[in-house]
């Protein structure tokens, strides 16, 4: 089984709709992240959470909100979807240890906003 | 101007070729440098990680960092069709929080 799972894998929605993307991890990591990927722009950080009670805005948080329901679950919501939020969304996790720790990415959610 | 620049490609090479992938950056505070590999319809996975300047080798892969030129490279020797993927460079100022800045990615195609 995958260590970092994302649901749904694909989603088509209409402008103005509220949608939620979910992320779960079995790695036991306390840090979780949401990124979006657009062609040619790499990954950009939307929100990150270092533990259940610690949530921070990333580079492009406008139009998004998050919820850390448990150490293993981190959800991303688009309150009112717009077409320029069409992108590939990735959840990632990392451990908080001394020294640098890699981030482990989920398989992604492909979102299309019509 | 983006903080991290990367040629998007695609880069097409024959099997067995040596591949050079590069990134330039503008923030001199970056200390940690990574290369991620992303297969189609998959999430990125860490390939190589280096701290500060110098070279690091892992099998067919060599990562090189030149902080004076703000330039990093990934070399792939004896490239294989299974190396066909998008390669993303990423950088971080410190190791507290893993805040990564990514390049746009280079798509590599290795033809049999």
mmCIF file of N, CA and C in Angstrom, chain B:
data_model
loop_
_atom_site.group_PDB
_atom_site.id
_atom_site.type_symbol
_atom_site.label_atom_id
_atom_site.label_comp_id
_atom_site.label_asym_id
_atom_site.label_seq_id
_atom_site.Cartn_x
_atom_site.Cartn_y
_atom_site.Cartn_z
ATOM 1 N N UNK B 1 11.400 37.668 -12.502
ATOM 2 C CA UNK B 1 12.346 36.556 -12.661
ATOM 3 C C UNK B 1 12.122 35.541 -11.553
ATOM 4 N N UNK B 2 12.029 34.263 -11.929
ATOM 5 C CA UNK B 2 11.832 33.221 -10.952
ATOM 6 C C UNK B 2 13.129 32.994 -10.190
ATOM 7 N N UNK B 3 12.974 32.544 -8.935
ATOM 8 C CA UNK B 3 14.162 32.288 -8.102
ATOM 9 C C UNK B 3 14.996 31.145 -8.645
ATOM 10 N N UNK B 4 14.331 30.144 -9.230
ATOM 11 C CA UNK B 4 15.028 28.974 -9.758
ATOM 12 C C UNK B 4 14.588 28.766 -11.196
ATOM 13 N N UNK B 5 15.550 28.771 -12.112
ATOM 14 C CA UNK B 5 15.262 28.615 -13.532
ATOM 15 C C UNK B 5 15.744 27.256 -14.025
ATOM 16 N N UNK B 6 14.917 26.638 -14.866
ATOM 17 C CA UNK B 6 15.259 25.319 -15.391
ATOM 18 C C UNK B 6 14.707 25.211 -16.795
ATOM 19 N N UNK B 7 15.517 24.766 -17.732
ATOM 20 C CA UNK B 7 15.079 24.611 -19.108
ATOM 21 C C UNK B 7 14.015 23.525 -19.165
ATOM 22 N N UNK B 8 12.841 23.820 -19.717
ATOM 23 C CA UNK B 8 11.744 22.835 -19.684
ATOM 24 C C UNK B 8 11.920 21.659 -20.622
ATOM 25 N N UNK B 9 12.839 21.796 -21.595
ATOM 26 C CA UNK B 9 12.985 20.720 -22.569
ATOM 27 C C UNK B 9 11.810 20.721 -23.541
ATOM 28 N N UNK B 10 11.435 19.568 -24.136
ATOM 29 C CA UNK B 10 11.974 18.254 -23.777
ATOM 30 C C UNK B 10 13.389 18.039 -24.325
ATOM 31 N N UNK B 11 14.128 17.212 -23.599
ATOM 32 C CA UNK B 11 15.459 16.819 -23.992
ATOM 33 C C UNK B 11 15.377 15.365 -24.432
ATOM 34 N N UNK B 12 15.748 15.108 -25.685
ATOM 35 C CA UNK B 12 15.667 13.765 -26.236
ATOM 36 C C UNK B 12 17.071 13.261 -26.528
ATOM 37 N N UNK B 13 17.426 12.092 -25.988
ATOM 38 C CA UNK B 13 18.769 11.534 -26.176
ATOM 39 C C UNK B 13 18.659 10.051 -26.512
ATOM 40 N N UNK B 14 19.669 9.492 -27.177
ATOM 41 C CA UNK B 14 19.645 8.038 -27.426
ATOM 42 C C UNK B 14 20.090 7.285 -26.178
ATOM 43 N N UNK B 15 19.665 6.066 -26.068
ATOM 44 C CA UNK B 15 20.066 5.211 -24.946
ATOM 45 C C UNK B 15 21.586 5.128 -24.873
ATOM 46 N N UNK B 16 22.111 5.223 -23.656
ATOM 47 C CA UNK B 16 23.556 5.165 -23.452
ATOM 48 C C UNK B 16 24.239 6.513 -23.411
ATOM 49 N N UNK B 17 23.531 7.569 -23.783
ATOM 50 C CA UNK B 17 24.132 8.913 -23.789
ATOM 51 C C UNK B 17 24.335 9.426 -22.371
ATOM 52 N N UNK B 18 25.219 10.401 -22.249
ATOM 53 C CA UNK B 18 25.373 11.119 -20.991
ATOM 54 C C UNK B 18 24.433 12.327 -21.041
ATOM 55 N N UNK B 19 23.656 12.462 -19.998
ATOM 56 C CA UNK B 19 22.669 13.540 -19.933
ATOM 57 C C UNK B 19 23.123 14.575 -18.915
ATOM 58 N N UNK B 20 22.961 15.835 -19.258
ATOM 59 C CA UNK B 20 23.261 16.930 -18.327
ATOM 60 C C UNK B 20 22.012 17.778 -18.143
ATOM 61 N N UNK B 21 21.567 17.873 -16.930
ATOM 62 C CA UNK B 21 20.402 18.696 -16.584
ATOM 63 C C UNK B 21 20.875 19.797 -15.645
ATOM 64 N N UNK B 22 20.334 20.996 -15.835
ATOM 65 C CA UNK B 22 20.879 22.139 -15.108
ATOM 66 C C UNK B 22 19.805 23.051 -14.538
ATOM 67 N N UNK B 23 20.185 23.757 -13.482
ATOM 68 C CA UNK B 23 19.334 24.800 -12.893
ATOM 69 C C UNK B 23 20.218 25.973 -12.497
ATOM 70 N N UNK B 24 19.683 27.165 -12.661
ATOM 71 C CA UNK B 24 20.326 28.350 -12.123
ATOM 72 C C UNK B 24 19.396 28.968 -11.089
ATOM 73 N N UNK B 25 19.991 29.691 -10.150
ATOM 74 C CA UNK B 25 19.165 30.285 -9.105
ATOM 75 C C UNK B 25 19.708 31.660 -8.759
ATOM 76 N N UNK B 26 18.869 32.445 -8.112
ATOM 77 C CA UNK B 26 19.267 33.825 -7.811
ATOM 78 C C UNK B 26 19.488 34.067 -6.317
ATOM 79 N N UNK B 27 18.960 33.230 -5.447
ATOM 80 C CA UNK B 27 19.046 33.435 -4.011
ATOM 81 C C UNK B 27 20.322 32.794 -3.465
ATOM 82 N N UNK B 28 21.271 33.632 -3.092
ATOM 83 C CA UNK B 28 22.563 33.116 -2.614
ATOM 84 C C UNK B 28 22.451 32.437 -1.248
ATOM 85 N N UNK B 29 21.300 32.540 -0.602
ATOM 86 C CA UNK B 29 21.108 31.915 0.709
ATOM 87 C C UNK B 29 20.795 30.418 0.609
ATOM 88 N N UNK B 30 20.494 29.931 -0.574
ATOM 89 C CA UNK B 30 20.202 28.498 -0.715
ATOM 90 C C UNK B 30 21.432 27.688 -0.317
ATOM 91 N N UNK B 31 21.210 26.675 0.527
ATOM 92 C CA UNK B 31 22.296 25.827 1.015
ATOM 93 C C UNK B 31 22.084 24.353 0.689
ATOM 94 N N UNK B 32 20.828 23.963 0.518
ATOM 95 C CA UNK B 32 20.496 22.557 0.296
ATOM 96 C C UNK B 32 19.919 22.419 -1.107
ATOM 97 N N UNK B 33 20.410 21.452 -1.842
ATOM 98 C CA UNK B 33 20.061 21.308 -3.252
ATOM 99 C C UNK B 33 19.630 19.880 -3.523
ATOM 100 N N UNK B 34 18.495 19.749 -4.200
ATOM 101 C CA UNK B 34 17.931 18.440 -4.443
ATOM 102 C C UNK B 34 17.544 18.271 -5.896
ATOM 103 N N UNK B 35 17.533 17.028 -6.325
ATOM 104 C CA UNK B 35 16.961 16.657 -7.613
ATOM 105 C C UNK B 35 15.863 15.639 -7.353
ATOM 106 N N UNK B 36 14.682 15.931 -7.930
ATOM 107 C CA UNK B 36 13.561 15.007 -7.851
ATOM 108 C C UNK B 36 13.278 14.464 -9.251
ATOM 109 N N UNK B 37 12.843 13.226 -9.321
ATOM 110 C CA UNK B 37 12.423 12.606 -10.570
ATOM 111 C C UNK B 37 10.923 12.383 -10.489
ATOM 112 N N UNK B 38 10.234 12.734 -11.554
ATOM 113 C CA UNK B 38 8.783 12.583 -11.582
ATOM 114 C C UNK B 38 8.384 11.847 -12.857
ATOM 115 N N UNK B 39 7.894 10.633 -12.688
ATOM 116 C CA UNK B 39 7.344 9.892 -13.816
ATOM 117 C C UNK B 39 5.939 10.392 -14.104
ATOM 118 N N UNK B 40 5.491 10.151 -15.330
ATOM 119 C CA UNK B 40 4.180 10.614 -15.754
ATOM 120 C C UNK B 40 3.089 10.087 -14.816
ATOM 121 N N UNK B 41 2.237 10.973 -14.376
ATOM 122 C CA UNK B 41 1.101 10.647 -13.509
ATOM 123 C C UNK B 41 1.524 10.103 -12.137
ATOM 124 N N UNK B 42 2.712 10.509 -11.696
ATOM 125 C CA UNK B 42 3.201 10.114 -10.370
ATOM 126 C C UNK B 42 3.677 11.349 -9.630
ATOM 127 N N UNK B 43 3.843 11.213 -8.329
ATOM 128 C CA UNK B 43 4.422 12.285 -7.548
ATOM 129 C C UNK B 43 5.936 12.294 -7.660
ATOM 130 N N UNK B 44 6.575 13.441 -7.408
ATOM 131 C CA UNK B 44 8.039 13.500 -7.444
ATOM 132 C C UNK B 44 8.655 12.604 -6.356
ATOM 133 N N UNK B 45 9.820 12.063 -6.652
ATOM 134 C CA UNK B 45 10.568 11.281 -5.671
ATOM 135 C C UNK B 45 12.000 11.782 -5.636
ATOM 136 N N UNK B 46 12.567 11.848 -4.446
ATOM 137 C CA UNK B 46 13.909 12.376 -4.288
ATOM 138 C C UNK B 46 14.936 11.459 -4.944
ATOM 139 N N UNK B 47 15.784 12.065 -5.760
ATOM 140 C CA UNK B 47 16.824 11.318 -6.449
ATOM 141 C C UNK B 47 18.186 11.567 -5.810
ATOM 142 N N UNK B 48 18.517 12.836 -5.625
ATOM 143 C CA UNK B 48 19.821 13.199 -5.077
ATOM 144 C C UNK B 48 19.649 14.411 -4.169
ATOM 145 N N UNK B 49 20.511 14.506 -3.184
ATOM 146 C CA UNK B 49 20.490 15.630 -2.251
ATOM 147 C C UNK B 49 21.933 16.001 -1.927
ATOM 148 N N UNK B 50 22.250 17.297 -2.017
ATOM 149 C CA UNK B 50 23.587 17.756 -1.655
ATOM 150 C C UNK B 50 23.475 18.997 -0.782
ATOM 151 N N UNK B 51 24.472 19.148 0.047
ATOM 152 C CA UNK B 51 24.542 20.322 0.911
ATOM 153 C C UNK B 51 25.736 21.159 0.487
ATOM 154 N N UNK B 52 25.507 22.449 0.236
ATOM 155 C CA UNK B 52 26.532 23.418 -0.140
ATOM 156 C C UNK B 52 27.189 23.014 -1.462
ATOM 157 N N UNK B 53 28.415 23.377 -1.694
ATOM 158 C CA UNK B 53 29.068 23.137 -2.976
ATOM 159 C C UNK B 53 29.709 21.756 -3.041
ATOM 160 N N UNK B 54 30.009 21.337 -4.275
ATOM 161 C CA UNK B 54 30.711 20.076 -4.449
ATOM 162 C C UNK B 54 29.932 19.096 -5.290
ATOM 163 N N UNK B 55 30.459 17.888 -5.352
ATOM 164 C CA UNK B 55 29.866 16.811 -6.139
ATOM 165 C C UNK B 55 29.387 15.690 -5.244
ATOM 166 N N UNK B 56 28.383 14.982 -5.724
ATOM 167 C CA UNK B 56 27.916 13.786 -5.037
ATOM 168 C C UNK B 56 27.529 12.765 -6.077
ATOM 169 N N UNK B 57 28.000 11.557 -5.911
ATOM 170 C CA UNK B 57 27.756 10.510 -6.891
ATOM 171 C C UNK B 57 26.936 9.386 -6.275
ATOM 172 N N UNK B 58 26.002 8.852 -7.080
ATOM 173 C CA UNK B 58 25.190 7.720 -6.635
ATOM 174 C C UNK B 58 24.876 6.872 -7.856
ATOM 175 N N UNK B 59 25.663 5.833 -8.051
ATOM 176 C CA UNK B 59 25.468 4.984 -9.218
ATOM 177 C C UNK B 59 25.715 5.750 -10.506
ATOM 178 N N UNK B 60 24.736 5.785 -11.387
ATOM 179 C CA UNK B 60 24.890 6.477 -12.661
ATOM 180 C C UNK B 60 24.640 7.973 -12.556
ATOM 181 N N UNK B 61 24.265 8.451 -11.379
ATOM 182 C CA UNK B 61 23.884 9.845 -11.188
ATOM 183 C C UNK B 61 24.959 10.618 -10.430
ATOM 184 N N UNK B 62 25.249 11.834 -10.907
ATOM 185 C CA UNK B 62 26.160 12.732 -10.211
ATOM 186 C C UNK B 62 25.507 14.096 -10.103
ATOM 187 N N UNK B 63 25.445 14.613 -8.882
ATOM 188 C CA UNK B 63 24.930 15.955 -8.657
ATOM 189 C C UNK B 63 26.100 16.881 -8.381
ATOM 190 N N UNK B 64 26.044 18.054 -8.973
ATOM 191 C CA UNK B 64 27.133 19.018 -8.855
ATOM 192 C C UNK B 64 26.562 20.377 -8.482
ATOM 193 N N UNK B 65 27.194 21.034 -7.524
ATOM 194 C CA UNK B 65 26.734 22.353 -7.081
ATOM 195 C C UNK B 65 27.896 23.340 -7.195
ATOM 196 N N UNK B 66 27.653 24.452 -7.864
ATOM 197 C CA UNK B 66 28.634 25.535 -7.947
ATOM 198 C C UNK B 66 27.959 26.783 -7.386
ATOM 199 N N UNK B 67 28.171 27.030 -6.096
ATOM 200 C CA UNK B 67 27.498 28.153 -5.454
ATOM 201 C C UNK B 67 28.029 29.489 -5.960
ATOM 202 N N UNK B 68 29.282 29.547 -6.377
ATOM 203 C CA UNK B 68 29.828 30.819 -6.854
ATOM 204 C C UNK B 68 29.129 31.273 -8.126
ATOM 205 N N UNK B 69 28.696 30.308 -8.930
ATOM 206 C CA UNK B 69 27.979 30.618 -10.171
ATOM 207 C C UNK B 69 26.471 30.487 -10.022
ATOM 208 N N UNK B 70 26.019 30.060 -8.858
ATOM 209 C CA UNK B 70 24.592 29.803 -8.598
ATOM 210 C C UNK B 70 24.042 28.859 -9.665
ATOM 211 N N UNK B 71 24.665 27.700 -9.741
ATOM 212 C CA UNK B 71 24.395 26.768 -10.835
ATOM 213 C C UNK B 71 24.516 25.351 -10.296
ATOM 214 N N UNK B 72 23.487 24.533 -10.562
ATOM 215 C CA UNK B 72 23.586 23.137 -10.177
ATOM 216 C C UNK B 72 23.302 22.256 -11.380
ATOM 217 N N UNK B 73 23.886 21.060 -11.341
ATOM 218 C CA UNK B 73 23.742 20.129 -12.457
ATOM 219 C C UNK B 73 23.472 18.718 -11.953
ATOM 220 N N UNK B 74 22.798 17.963 -12.789
ATOM 221 C CA UNK B 74 22.613 16.523 -12.574
ATOM 222 C C UNK B 74 23.078 15.826 -13.843
ATOM 223 N N UNK B 75 24.048 14.911 -13.681
ATOM 224 C CA UNK B 75 24.538 14.135 -14.807
ATOM 225 C C UNK B 75 24.039 12.699 -14.684
ATOM 226 N N UNK B 76 23.592 12.171 -15.798
ATOM 227 C CA UNK B 76 23.156 10.774 -15.843
ATOM 228 C C UNK B 76 24.033 10.061 -16.859
ATOM 229 N N UNK B 77 24.788 9.075 -16.396
ATOM 230 C CA UNK B 77 25.640 8.307 -17.307
ATOM 231 C C UNK B 77 24.877 7.084 -17.807
ATOM 232 N N UNK B 78 25.249 6.632 -19.007
ATOM 233 C CA UNK B 78 24.640 5.426 -19.579
ATOM 234 C C UNK B 78 23.112 5.492 -19.442
ATOM 235 N N UNK B 79 22.526 6.532 -19.970
ATOM 236 C CA UNK B 79 21.095 6.756 -19.788
ATOM 237 C C UNK B 79 20.274 5.584 -20.350
ATOM 238 N N UNK B 80 19.176 5.296 -19.686
ATOM 239 C CA UNK B 80 18.292 4.192 -20.024
ATOM 240 C C UNK B 80 16.891 4.718 -20.327
ATOM 241 N N UNK B 81 16.119 3.988 -21.127
ATOM 242 C CA UNK B 81 14.731 4.414 -21.365
ATOM 243 C C UNK B 81 13.948 4.609 -20.070
ATOM 244 N N UNK B 82 14.301 3.852 -19.030
ATOM 245 C CA UNK B 82 13.605 3.988 -17.746
ATOM 246 C C UNK B 82 13.935 5.311 -17.042
ATOM 247 N N UNK B 83 14.939 6.035 -17.553
ATOM 248 C CA UNK B 83 15.250 7.361 -17.006
ATOM 249 C C UNK B 83 14.325 8.437 -17.575
ATOM 250 N N UNK B 84 13.526 8.084 -18.558
ATOM 251 C CA UNK B 84 12.600 9.051 -19.153
ATOM 252 C C UNK B 84 11.599 9.524 -18.103
ATOM 253 N N UNK B 85 11.636 10.802 -17.819
ATOM 254 C CA UNK B 85 10.831 11.386 -16.743
ATOM 255 C C UNK B 85 11.044 12.893 -16.773
ATOM 256 N N UNK B 86 10.356 13.591 -15.891
ATOM 257 C CA UNK B 86 10.637 15.003 -15.674
ATOM 258 C C UNK B 86 11.518 15.134 -14.434
ATOM 259 N N UNK B 87 12.567 15.919 -14.557
ATOM 260 C CA UNK B 87 13.514 16.110 -13.453
ATOM 261 C C UNK B 87 13.368 17.525 -12.910
ATOM 262 N N UNK B 88 13.118 17.601 -11.636
ATOM 263 C CA UNK B 88 12.890 18.879 -10.957
ATOM 264 C C UNK B 88 14.039 19.157 -9.999
ATOM 265 N N UNK B 89 14.634 20.333 -10.112
ATOM 266 C CA UNK B 89 15.578 20.724 -9.077
ATOM 267 C C UNK B 89 14.804 21.460 -7.985
ATOM 268 N N UNK B 90 15.317 21.402 -6.775
ATOM 269 C CA UNK B 90 14.692 22.089 -5.647
ATOM 270 C C UNK B 90 15.788 22.570 -4.705
ATOM 271 N N UNK B 91 15.498 23.645 -3.993
ATOM 272 C CA UNK B 91 16.507 24.239 -3.130
ATOM 273 C C UNK B 91 15.884 24.727 -1.845
ATOM 274 N N UNK B 92 16.711 24.815 -0.822
ATOM 275 C CA UNK B 92 16.223 25.255 0.475
ATOM 276 C C UNK B 92 17.295 26.094 1.153
ATOM 277 N N UNK B 93 16.844 27.080 1.916
ATOM 278 C CA UNK B 93 17.772 27.943 2.634
ATOM 279 C C UNK B 93 18.363 27.219 3.829
ATOM 280 N N UNK B 94 17.521 26.470 4.517
ATOM 281 C CA UNK B 94 18.009 25.749 5.696
ATOM 282 C C UNK B 94 17.255 24.452 5.848
ATOM 283 N N UNK B 95 17.599 23.719 6.882
ATOM 284 C CA UNK B 95 16.947 22.424 7.078
ATOM 285 C C UNK B 95 15.878 22.489 8.158
ATOM 286 N N UNK B 96 15.421 23.691 8.469
ATOM 287 C CA UNK B 96 14.380 23.853 9.485
ATOM 288 C C UNK B 96 13.039 24.060 8.812
ATOM 289 N N UNK B 97 12.354 22.984 8.550
ATOM 290 C CA UNK B 97 11.041 23.124 7.954
ATOM 291 C C UNK B 97 10.951 22.676 6.522
ATOM 292 N N UNK B 98 12.093 22.434 5.903
ATOM 293 C CA UNK B 98 12.077 21.902 4.545
ATOM 294 C C UNK B 98 11.301 22.753 3.562
ATOM 295 N N UNK B 99 11.390 24.062 3.671
ATOM 296 C CA UNK B 99 10.724 24.904 2.684
ATOM 297 C C UNK B 99 11.510 24.855 1.388
ATOM 298 N N UNK B 100 10.921 24.255 0.392
ATOM 299 C CA UNK B 100 11.592 24.030 -0.867
ATOM 300 C C UNK B 100 11.121 24.989 -1.947
ATOM 301 N N UNK B 101 12.059 25.460 -2.759
ATOM 302 C CA UNK B 101 11.750 26.233 -3.954
ATOM 303 C C UNK B 101 12.128 25.382 -5.149
ATOM 304 N N UNK B 102 11.159 25.120 -6.023
ATOM 305 C CA UNK B 102 11.359 24.206 -7.140
ATOM 306 C C UNK B 102 11.607 24.950 -8.438
ATOM 307 N N UNK B 103 12.398 24.336 -9.305
ATOM 308 C CA UNK B 103 12.469 24.747 -10.684
ATOM 309 C C UNK B 103 11.264 24.192 -11.426
ATOM 310 N N UNK B 104 11.088 24.627 -12.674
ATOM 311 C CA UNK B 104 9.925 24.214 -13.440
ATOM 312 C C UNK B 104 9.973 22.794 -13.971
ATOM 313 N N UNK B 105 11.152 22.175 -13.921
ATOM 314 C CA UNK B 105 11.281 20.801 -14.401
ATOM 315 C C UNK B 105 11.752 20.715 -15.838
ATOM 316 N N UNK B 106 12.568 19.691 -16.115
ATOM 317 C CA UNK B 106 13.021 19.380 -17.473
ATOM 318 C C UNK B 106 12.521 18.000 -17.828
ATOM 319 N N UNK B 107 11.844 17.913 -18.961
ATOM 320 C CA UNK B 107 11.346 16.611 -19.406
ATOM 321 C C UNK B 107 12.427 15.926 -20.229
ATOM 322 N N UNK B 108 12.795 14.723 -19.823
ATOM 323 C CA UNK B 108 13.833 13.947 -20.491
ATOM 324 C C UNK B 108 13.217 12.734 -21.160
ATOM 325 N N UNK B 109 13.618 12.495 -22.411
ATOM 326 C CA UNK B 109 13.189 11.283 -23.123
ATOM 327 C C UNK B 109 14.437 10.552 -23.590
ATOM 328 N N UNK B 110 14.595 9.307 -23.187
ATOM 329 C CA UNK B 110 15.706 8.470 -23.602
ATOM 330 C C UNK B 110 15.163 7.430 -24.569
ATOM 331 N N UNK B 111 15.629 7.497 -25.796
ATOM 332 C CA UNK B 111 15.090 6.623 -26.835
ATOM 333 C C UNK B 111 15.925 5.362 -26.978
ATOM 334 N N UNK B 112 15.275 4.192 -27.070
ATOM 335 C CA UNK B 112 16.014 2.921 -27.208
ATOM 336 C C UNK B 112 16.757 2.873 -28.532
#
